[in-house]
Tab-separated table of C-alpha atoms in Angstrom:
chain	number	residue	atom	x	y	z
T	975	MET	CA	0.000	0.000	0.000
T	976	ASN	CA	1.284	3.509	-0.734
T	977	LYS	CA	-0.137	5.058	2.467
T	978	ASP	CA	-0.845	4.251	6.113
T	979	LEU	CA	-4.227	2.561	6.295
T	980	ARG	CA	-6.737	3.823	8.814
T	981	ILE	CA	-8.427	0.720	10.219
T	982	LEU	CA	-11.503	0.975	12.429
T	983	VAL	CA	-11.751	-2.188	14.556
T	984	LEU	CA	-15.024	-3.090	16.240
T	985	GLU	CA	-13.674	-5.442	18.918
T	986	ASP	CA	-14.219	-5.813	22.666
T	987	MET	CA	-11.068	-7.858	23.284
T	988	GLU	CA	-7.756	-5.960	23.403
T	989	ASP	CA	-5.797	-9.189	22.982
T	990	ASP	CA	-7.619	-9.968	19.705
T	991	LEU	CA	-6.722	-6.502	18.393
T	992	GLU	CA	-3.045	-7.151	19.169
T	993	ILE	CA	-3.160	-10.408	17.202
T	994	ILE	CA	-4.754	-8.618	14.257
T	995	GLU	CA	-2.109	-5.882	14.340
T	996	TYR	CA	0.632	-8.498	14.546
T	997	MET	CA	-0.640	-10.307	11.433
T	998	LEU	CA	-0.843	-7.029	9.477
T	999	GLU	CA	2.659	-5.930	10.545
T	1000	LYS	CA	3.995	-9.346	9.595
T	1001	ALA	CA	2.550	-8.824	6.098
T	1002	GLY	CA	4.456	-5.503	5.862
T	1003	MET	CA	1.351	-3.294	6.007
T	1004	GLN	CA	1.514	0.217	7.434
T	1005	PHE	CA	-1.589	1.221	9.361
T	1006	LYS	CA	-3.203	3.011	12.228
T	1007	THR	CA	-5.999	1.348	14.169
T	1008	LYS	CA	-8.811	2.615	16.342
T	1009	ARG	CA	-10.687	0.127	18.512
T	1010	VAL	CA	-14.287	0.659	19.630
T	1011	ASP	CA	-16.732	-1.745	21.264
T	1012	THR	CA	-20.022	0.132	21.679
T	1013	LYS	CA	-22.587	1.399	19.208
T	1014	GLU	CA	-22.074	5.013	20.266
T	1015	GLU	CA	-18.282	4.789	19.905
T	1016	PHE	CA	-18.655	3.099	16.554
T	1017	ILE	CA	-21.005	5.782	15.175
T	1018	THR	CA	-18.698	8.555	16.387
T	1019	ALA	CA	-15.596	6.907	14.921
T	1020	LEU	CA	-17.418	6.172	11.687
T	1021	HIS	CA	-17.877	9.909	11.124
T	1022	GLN	CA	-14.635	11.195	12.622
T	1023	PHE	CA	-11.922	8.583	12.115
T	1024	ASN	CA	-12.264	8.473	8.294
T	1025	ALA	CA	-11.457	4.773	8.128
T	1026	ASP	CA	-10.138	3.074	4.962
T	1027	VAL	CA	-11.442	-0.307	6.146
T	1028	ILE	CA	-13.638	-1.636	8.967
T	1029	LEU	CA	-12.887	-4.896	10.781
T	1030	SER	CA	-15.751	-6.105	12.944
T	1031	ASP	CA	-16.204	-8.922	15.424
T	1032	HIS	CA	-19.708	-10.330	15.351
T	1033	PHE	CA	-20.524	-10.766	19.030
T	1034	LEU	CA	-20.240	-7.546	21.076
T	1035	PRO	CA	-21.700	-6.627	24.475
T	1036	THR	CA	-24.331	-4.155	23.222
T	1037	PHE	CA	-24.759	-4.946	19.491
T	1038	ASN	CA	-23.375	-7.089	16.675
T	1039	SER	CA	-21.660	-6.891	13.280
T	1040	LEU	CA	-24.895	-6.946	11.253
T	1041	GLU	CA	-26.118	-3.840	13.070
T	1042	ALA	CA	-22.731	-2.201	12.536
T	1043	LEU	CA	-22.854	-3.031	8.826
T	1044	SER	CA	-26.396	-1.644	8.552
T	1045	ILE	CA	-25.388	1.583	10.342
T	1046	THR	CA	-22.392	1.966	8.006
T	1047	ARG	CA	-24.354	1.554	4.795
T	1048	GLN	CA	-27.348	3.624	5.932
T	1049	ALA	CA	-24.973	6.476	6.784
T	1050	GLY	CA	-23.789	6.392	3.165
T	1051	PHE	CA	-20.318	4.962	3.806
T	1052	GLN	CA	-19.054	2.435	1.253
T	1053	THR	CA	-15.975	1.630	3.347
T	1054	PRO	CA	-14.858	-2.013	2.961
T	1055	PHE	CA	-16.399	-4.009	5.820
T	1056	ILE	CA	-14.753	-7.297	6.814
T	1057	LEU	CA	-16.149	-9.619	9.446
T	1058	VAL	CA	-13.381	-10.916	11.741
T	1059	THR	CA	-14.919	-13.298	14.220
T	1060	GLY	CA	-14.891	-16.693	15.889
T	1061	ALA	CA	-16.599	-19.788	14.582
T	1062	ILE	CA	-19.729	-19.029	12.557
T	1063	SER	CA	-21.938	-21.090	10.304
T	1064	GLU	CA	-21.473	-21.015	6.554
T	1065	GLU	CA	-25.092	-19.879	6.188
T	1066	PHE	CA	-24.455	-16.879	8.462
T	1067	ALA	CA	-21.287	-15.953	6.526
T	1068	VAL	CA	-23.130	-16.070	3.188
T	1069	ASN	CA	-25.981	-13.972	4.611
T	1070	THR	CA	-23.488	-11.373	5.859
T	1071	LEU	CA	-21.929	-11.106	2.402
T	1072	LYS	CA	-25.381	-10.714	0.824
T	1073	GLN	CA	-26.094	-7.801	3.153
T	1074	GLY	CA	-23.008	-5.947	1.977
T	1075	ALA	CA	-19.977	-7.213	3.833
T	1076	ASP	CA	-16.871	-7.528	1.673
T	1077	ASP	CA	-15.410	-10.649	3.263
T	1078	TYR	CA	-15.254	-12.693	6.463
T	1079	ILE	CA	-12.189	-14.027	8.294
T	1080	LEU	CA	-12.129	-16.528	11.129
T	1081	LYS	CA	-9.997	-15.523	14.099
T	1082	SER	CA	-8.572	-19.032	14.055
T	1083	ASN	CA	-7.085	-18.341	10.601
T	1084	LEU	CA	-5.967	-14.713	10.350
T	1085	THR	CA	-3.273	-15.380	7.732
T	1086	ARG	CA	-5.744	-14.414	5.005
T	1087	LEU	CA	-6.628	-11.073	6.617
T	1088	PRO	CA	-3.956	-8.894	4.896
T	1089	SER	CA	-4.872	-10.150	1.422
T	1090	ALA	CA	-8.583	-9.802	2.227
T	1091	ILE	CA	-8.029	-6.142	3.150
T	1092	VAL	CA	-6.019	-5.474	-0.026
T	1093	ASN	CA	-8.611	-7.208	-2.227
T	1094	ALA	CA	-11.490	-5.340	-0.607
T	1095	LEU	CA	-9.738	-1.994	-1.114
T	1096	LYS	CA	-9.005	-2.837	-4.760
T	1097	GLN	CA	-12.620	-3.868	-5.287
T	1098	ARG	CA	-13.864	-0.588	-3.801
T	1099	GLU	CA	-11.397	1.351	-5.943
T	1100	ALA	CA	-12.632	-0.450	-9.057
T	1101	GLU	CA	-16.247	0.263	-8.102
T	1102	ALA	CA	-15.399	3.926	-7.555
T	1103	GLU	CA	-13.773	4.101	-10.995
T	1104	LYS	CA	-16.820	2.402	-12.518
T	1105	ALA	CA	-19.144	4.849	-10.781
T	1106	LYS	CA	-16.992	7.711	-12.022
T	1107	ALA	CA	-17.124	6.341	-15.565
T	1108	ASN	CA	-20.905	5.882	-15.319
T	1109	GLU	CA	-21.266	9.451	-14.120
T	1110	ALA	CA	-19.182	10.642	-17.052
T	1111	LEU	CA	-21.396	8.624	-19.415
T	1112	ARG	CA	-24.506	10.076	-17.787
T	1113	THR	CA	-23.111	13.582	-18.237
T	1114	GLN	CA	-22.281	12.846	-21.869
T	1115	TYR	CA	-25.760	11.407	-22.400
T	1116	GLU	CA	-27.384	14.524	-20.966
T	1117	GLU	CA	-25.159	16.628	-23.204
T	1118	LEU	CA	-26.190	14.554	-26.234
T	1119	VAL	CA	-29.854	14.982	-25.301
T	1120	LYS	CA	-29.264	18.732	-25.120
T	1121	ILE	CA	-27.482	18.711	-28.493
T	1122	ASN	CA	-30.314	16.675	-30.035
T	1123	LYS	CA	-32.861	19.211	-28.804
T	1124	GLU	CA	-30.745	21.981	-30.298
T	1125	LEU	CA	-30.566	20.038	-33.576
T	1126	ASP	CA	-34.349	19.724	-33.541
T	1127	SER	CA	-34.572	23.477	-33.166
T	1128	PHE	CA	-32.044	23.913	-35.962
T	1129	VAL	CA	-34.006	21.654	-38.303
T	1130	TYR	CA	-37.160	23.610	-37.545
T	1131	SER	CA	-35.286	26.856	-38.152
T	1132	VAL	CA	-33.992	25.617	-41.499
T	1133	SER	CA	-37.427	24.403	-42.491
T	1134	HIS	CA	-39.444	27.392	-41.366
T	1135	ASN	CA	-37.304	30.422	-40.598
T	1136	LEU	CA	-35.042	30.075	-43.639
T	1137	ARG	CA	-36.999	28.347	-46.404
T	1138	SER	CA	-40.194	30.335	-45.913
T	1139	PRO	CA	-38.529	33.754	-46.334
T	1140	LEU	CA	-36.559	32.305	-49.234
T	1141	MET	CA	-39.767	31.384	-51.034
T	1142	SER	CA	-41.108	34.866	-50.295
T	1143	VAL	CA	-38.035	36.385	-51.950
T	1144	LEU	CA	-38.551	34.088	-54.928
T	1145	GLY	CA	-42.149	35.268	-55.180
T	1146	LEU	CA	-41.018	38.901	-55.154
T	1147	VAL	CA	-38.456	38.151	-57.878
T	1148	ASN	CA	-41.149	36.592	-60.054
T	1149	LEU	CA	-43.428	39.564	-59.399
T	1150	ALA	CA	-40.640	41.982	-60.338
T	1151	LYS	CA	-40.022	39.995	-63.530
T	1152	SER	CA	-43.638	40.299	-64.569
T	1153	GLU	CA	-43.657	44.017	-63.790
T	1154	ASP	CA	-40.442	44.557	-65.708
T	1155	GLN	CA	-41.790	42.744	-68.760
T	1156	ASN	CA	-44.413	45.464	-69.097
T	1157	ARG	CA	-41.645	47.996	-69.681
T	1158	ASP	CA	-38.440	46.436	-70.965
T	1159	ASN	CA	-36.220	43.375	-70.530
T	1160	PHE	CA	-33.189	45.174	-69.112
T	1161	PHE	CA	-33.296	43.414	-65.727
T	1162	ASN	CA	-34.506	40.025	-66.918
T	1163	GLN	CA	-31.065	38.449	-66.899
T	1164	TYR	CA	-30.469	39.652	-63.331
T	1165	PHE	CA	-33.826	38.312	-62.228
T	1166	LYS	CA	-32.945	34.972	-63.788
T	1167	MET	CA	-29.606	34.890	-61.956
T	1168	MET	CA	-31.315	35.748	-58.675
T	1169	GLU	CA	-33.917	33.045	-59.261
T	1170	THR	CA	-31.215	30.465	-60.001
T	1171	SER	CA	-29.303	31.377	-56.846
T	1172	ILE	CA	-32.456	31.141	-54.734
T	1173	HIS	CA	-33.247	27.688	-56.134
T	1174	LYS	CA	-29.682	26.541	-55.422
T	1175	LEU	CA	-29.880	27.769	-51.833
T	1176	ASP	CA	-33.288	26.147	-51.345
T	1177	GLU	CA	-31.968	22.872	-52.745
T	1178	THR	CA	-29.047	22.997	-50.305
T	1179	LEU	CA	-31.396	23.638	-47.388
T	1180	LYS	CA	-33.564	20.704	-48.432
T	1181	GLU	CA	-30.497	18.443	-48.558
T	1182	ILE	CA	-29.491	19.556	-45.060
T	1183	LEU	CA	-32.993	18.722	-43.835
T	1184	ASP	CA	-32.909	15.331	-45.521
T	1185	TYR	CA	-29.524	14.575	-43.983
T	1186	SER	CA	-30.748	15.501	-40.501
T	1187	ARG	CA	-33.925	13.452	-40.799
T	1188	ASN	CA	-32.116	10.376	-42.087
T	1189	ALA	CA	-29.460	10.588	-39.382
T	1190	ARG	CA	-31.890	11.097	-36.492
T	1191	LYS	CA	-35.214	9.560	-37.487
T	1192	GLU	CA	-35.919	6.147	-35.961
T	1193	VAL	CA	-36.117	3.263	-38.403
T	1194	ASN	CA	-39.792	2.317	-38.559
T	1195	ILE	CA	-40.626	-0.963	-40.276
T	1196	GLU	CA	-43.956	-1.326	-42.056
T	1197	ARG	CA	-45.322	-2.877	-45.211
T	1198	VAL	CA	-44.711	-0.573	-48.163
T	1199	ASP	CA	-46.494	-0.389	-51.501
T	1200	ILE	CA	-43.540	-0.080	-53.860
T	1201	ARG	CA	-45.693	0.547	-56.922
T	1202	LYS	CA	-47.492	3.455	-55.237
T	1203	ILE	CA	-44.225	4.983	-54.001
T	1204	VAL	CA	-42.713	4.887	-57.512
T	1205	ASP	CA	-45.883	6.284	-59.129
T	1206	ASP	CA	-46.232	9.046	-56.529
T	1207	ASN	CA	-42.641	10.186	-56.996
T	1208	LEU	CA	-42.912	10.147	-60.793
T	1209	GLU	CA	-46.073	12.233	-60.573
T	1210	ARG	CA	-44.496	14.642	-58.096
T	1211	MET	CA	-41.605	15.329	-60.492
T	1212	GLN	CA	-43.519	15.478	-63.743
T	1213	TYR	CA	-43.052	19.255	-63.944
T	1214	MET	CA	-39.306	19.267	-63.374
T	1215	PRO	CA	-37.437	20.850	-66.311
T	1216	GLY	CA	-36.983	18.134	-68.934
T	1217	ALA	CA	-39.272	15.608	-67.230
T	1218	GLN	CA	-41.802	15.687	-70.084
T	1219	ASP	CA	-39.073	14.830	-72.599
T	1220	ILE	CA	-38.070	11.600	-70.841
T	1221	ARG	CA	-39.756	8.279	-71.595
T	1222	LYS	CA	-40.451	6.467	-68.338
T	1223	GLU	CA	-40.708	2.710	-68.203
T	1224	VAL	CA	-41.688	1.062	-64.930
T	1225	ILE	CA	-41.515	-2.724	-64.478
T	1226	ILE	CA	-42.566	-3.954	-61.030
T	1227	ASP	CA	-42.881	-7.574	-59.969
T	1228	ASP	CA	-44.068	-7.362	-56.364
T	1229	GLN	CA	-45.587	-10.756	-55.733
T	1230	PHE	CA	-43.975	-10.883	-52.287
T	1231	PRO	CA	-44.934	-8.333	-49.604
T	1232	PHE	CA	-42.089	-5.988	-48.718
T	1233	TYR	CA	-41.365	-4.517	-45.286
T	1234	THR	CA	-38.952	-1.662	-44.705
T	1235	ASP	CA	-38.791	1.971	-43.585
T	1236	ARG	CA	-41.243	3.846	-45.839
T	1237	TYR	CA	-39.621	7.287	-45.411
T	1238	ARG	CA	-36.108	6.175	-46.320
T	1239	PHE	CA	-37.264	3.896	-49.131
T	1240	SER	CA	-39.298	6.735	-50.660
T	1241	PHE	CA	-36.345	9.109	-50.298
T	1242	VAL	CA	-34.084	6.730	-52.232
T	1243	VAL	CA	-36.647	6.378	-55.036
T	1244	ASN	CA	-37.279	10.128	-55.127
T	1245	ASN	CA	-33.616	11.052	-55.305
T	1246	LEU	CA	-32.697	8.573	-58.042
T	1247	ILE	CA	-35.685	9.593	-60.206
T	1248	SER	CA	-34.831	13.259	-59.661
T	1249	ASN	CA	-31.199	12.657	-60.656
T	1250	ALA	CA	-32.219	10.826	-63.824
T	1251	ILE	CA	-34.380	13.787	-64.853
T	1252	LYS	CA	-31.892	16.437	-63.773
T	1253	TYR	CA	-28.980	14.822	-65.604
T	1254	HIS	CA	-30.748	13.579	-68.729
T	1255	ASP	CA	-29.097	14.266	-72.068
T	1256	PRO	CA	-31.227	16.779	-74.028
T	1257	ASP	CA	-29.219	16.040	-77.174
T	1258	LYS	CA	-30.423	12.444	-77.314
T	1259	ALA	CA	-33.398	11.752	-79.569
T	1260	GLU	CA	-35.132	9.583	-76.978
T	1261	PRO	CA	-33.991	10.070	-73.391
T	1262	PHE	CA	-35.410	7.408	-71.079
T	1263	LEU	CA	-35.574	6.239	-67.481
T	1264	GLN	CA	-36.243	2.578	-66.795
T	1265	ILE	CA	-37.206	1.543	-63.246
T	1266	THR	CA	-37.229	-2.187	-62.520
T	1267	VAL	CA	-38.313	-3.655	-59.189
T	1268	LEU	CA	-38.415	-7.284	-58.106
T	1269	THR	CA	-39.489	-8.405	-54.637
T	1270	LYS	CA	-38.427	-11.734	-53.209
T	1271	ALA	CA	-39.258	-13.363	-49.902
T	1272	ASP	CA	-36.186	-11.854	-48.249
T	1273	LYS	CA	-35.381	-8.694	-50.217
T	1274	ALA	CA	-36.273	-6.182	-52.909
T	1275	ILE	CA	-34.056	-5.612	-55.947
T	1276	LEU	CA	-34.286	-2.240	-57.690
T	1277	GLU	CA	-32.613	-0.861	-60.787
T	1278	PHE	CA	-32.697	2.724	-62.078
T	1279	LYS	CA	-31.287	2.883	-65.616
T	1280	ASP	CA	-31.061	5.972	-67.827
T	1281	ASN	CA	-29.243	7.155	-70.930
T	1282	GLY	CA	-28.308	10.536	-69.493
T	1283	ILE	CA	-25.030	12.439	-69.536
T	1284	GLY	CA	-23.297	9.783	-67.414
T	1285	ILE	CA	-20.453	10.038	-64.913
T	1286	SER	CA	-16.759	9.980	-65.770
T	1287	ASP	CA	-14.568	7.164	-64.451
T	1288	LYS	CA	-12.493	9.547	-62.331
T	1289	HIS	CA	-15.622	10.690	-60.476
T	1290	LEU	CA	-17.498	7.389	-60.263
T	1291	SER	CA	-15.823	6.150	-57.080
T	1292	ARG	CA	-16.732	9.366	-55.240
T	1293	VAL	CA	-20.391	9.834	-56.143
T	1294	PHE	CA	-21.497	8.725	-52.650
T	1295	ASP	CA	-19.047	11.041	-50.847
T	1296	MET	CA	-20.400	13.904	-48.778
T	1297	PHE	CA	-20.394	17.275	-50.586
T	1298	PHE	CA	-19.073	15.728	-53.792
T	1299	ARG	CA	-20.502	17.106	-57.037
T	1300	ALA	CA	-19.537	15.410	-60.278
T	1301	THR	CA	-21.025	18.176	-62.418
T	1302	GLN	CA	-21.780	21.868	-62.170
T	1303	LYS	CA	-25.411	21.064	-63.001
T	1304	ASN	CA	-25.855	20.030	-59.360
T	1305	ASP	CA	-27.779	22.814	-57.597
T	1306	GLY	CA	-27.399	21.396	-54.091
T	1307	ALA	CA	-24.528	20.880	-51.695
T	1308	GLY	CA	-23.617	17.440	-53.020
T	1309	LEU	CA	-25.473	15.568	-50.281
T	1310	GLY	CA	-28.129	13.770	-52.344
T	1311	LEU	CA	-26.364	10.511	-53.208
T	1312	TYR	CA	-24.505	10.574	-49.909
T	1313	ILE	CA	-27.857	10.541	-48.065
T	1314	VAL	CA	-29.139	7.835	-50.431
T	1315	LYS	CA	-26.179	5.648	-49.440
T	1316	GLU	CA	-26.656	6.452	-45.742
T	1317	ALA	CA	-30.380	5.645	-45.940
T	1318	ILE	CA	-29.706	2.314	-47.649
T	1319	ASP	CA	-27.050	1.523	-45.040
T	1320	LYS	CA	-29.617	2.122	-42.291
T	1321	LEU	CA	-31.864	-0.387	-44.064
T	1322	ASN	CA	-28.932	-2.859	-44.180
T	1323	GLY	CA	-28.997	-2.705	-47.982
T	1324	GLN	CA	-26.454	-2.222	-50.739
T	1325	ILE	CA	-26.162	0.114	-53.724
T	1326	GLN	CA	-23.878	-0.024	-56.759
T	1327	VAL	CA	-23.476	2.320	-59.698
T	1328	VAL	CA	-22.256	1.765	-63.248
T	1329	SER	CA	-21.896	4.701	-65.608
T	1330	LYS	CA	-20.262	5.893	-68.823
T	1331	VAL	CA	-19.988	9.461	-70.004
T	1332	GLY	CA	-22.432	10.062	-72.848
T	1333	GLN	CA	-24.097	6.659	-72.426
T	1334	GLY	CA	-25.944	6.765	-69.142
T	1335	THR	CA	-26.038	5.514	-65.562
T	1336	THR	CA	-27.443	2.470	-63.780
T	1337	PHE	CA	-28.025	2.266	-60.010
T	1338	SER	CA	-28.563	-1.261	-58.656
T	1339	ILE	CA	-29.994	-1.636	-55.156
T	1340	GLU	CA	-30.764	-4.504	-52.807
T	1341	ILE	CA	-32.758	-3.885	-49.621
T	1342	PRO	CA	-33.610	-6.757	-47.272
T	1343	CYS	CA	-37.186	-7.375	-46.195
T	1344	SER	CA	-37.020	-6.336	-42.551
T	1345	ALA	CA	-39.978	-8.138	-40.993
T	1346	LEU	CA	-41.832	-11.405	-40.856
T	1347	PRO	CA	-45.267	-10.538	-42.282
T	1348	THR	CA	-46.964	-13.610	-40.793
T	1349	VAL	CA	-45.897	-12.575	-37.286
T	1350	MET	CA	-45.216	-8.842	-37.167
T	1351	GLY	CA	-47.765	-6.048	-37.289
T	1352	GLU	CA	-48.081	-3.318	-39.885
T	1353	ASN	CA	-46.467	-0.597	-37.759
T	1354	THR	CA	-43.472	-2.225	-36.112
T	1355	THR	CA	-40.245	-0.545	-35.077
T	1356	ILE	CA	-36.901	-2.049	-36.028
T	1357	ASN	CA	-36.223	-2.789	-32.337
T	1358	GLN	CA	-39.391	-4.881	-32.158
T	1359	VAL	CA	-38.386	-6.773	-35.282
T	1360	GLU	CA	-34.900	-7.471	-33.967
T	1361	GLY	CA	-36.397	-8.486	-30.626
T	1362	HIS	CA	-38.572	-11.034	-32.412
T	1363	LEU	CA	-35.771	-12.388	-34.572
T	1364	HIS	CA	-33.293	-12.506	-31.681
T	1365	PRO	CA	-35.205	-13.025	-28.433
């Protein structure tokens, strides 16, 4: 030990204390003892002596070791408590340990006392370190909860306090354009530049929102209607620039029911359709987008194939990187495909891309079916599913 131990000894026999001290000195331990033998003396010493360890005989004139142990713990002291007594039953010894004693030593065999003291002190030190680590984790958890609340506020601010005024500015720009057309076209090019910049900023804000939602939203497993999700997203984007020029072909074989997170699945479909429209090749006589979906008992296989402008080989390996933009035609921050990959990862799926400049791009996706339809309900969280699969 690297310091003198303060040992509080609850013992009514002076001779027994001398034997204890002899055994500790023989083991090379440095210590200071204080002997008490009444409840009042014990309570006083407990608060004033600042003991590192308590050694207690069981049978005392006015009370016993179990009372002493109870007083110690109720007072909030976690000081190692070792029973040092005469012959006792094994049942009594086990009961004492269950009530919080660290060890018991028979007076007829005190050779184990030094090691028992050292082990008890090490155990208490380890428990103190564990408690300290748990407190640090609790503090970190509370900090994370605080940060999450702040992120919620940030997402709301992006959604409401930034995008709404942005749309108001866009409305004013369009109004100014119409007013200017009644006089001359001098400012039209500036209005167009302003409108383009506003759309780029709005697209970036939407990508930030999508990133936040995907990162923080709980995975919620339910049965999804793939055909409806594809049709809804195609209809939603029918007025995108160039959408009317693209031939859409949808082939869906959904004989097996499919269970996954509807929000993330729809986001993936939406983003890949949007990219195919945004990056179509206007110089081609017949630009097309072909969407193929096949559901199996354990997964869904999707393919998005187009004959758009394509992606160069030097950029292909980075298309799923955060903030990466392979072309200047990208109006956002370069988060779209990154979020697609993150969403598919959260669904335990895979995505691959093949592309050639001037020929087109094909995204191939596999997403596992995440529930057992014969057992699970329609609105089941991923934790419930995992709990069923791995009880």
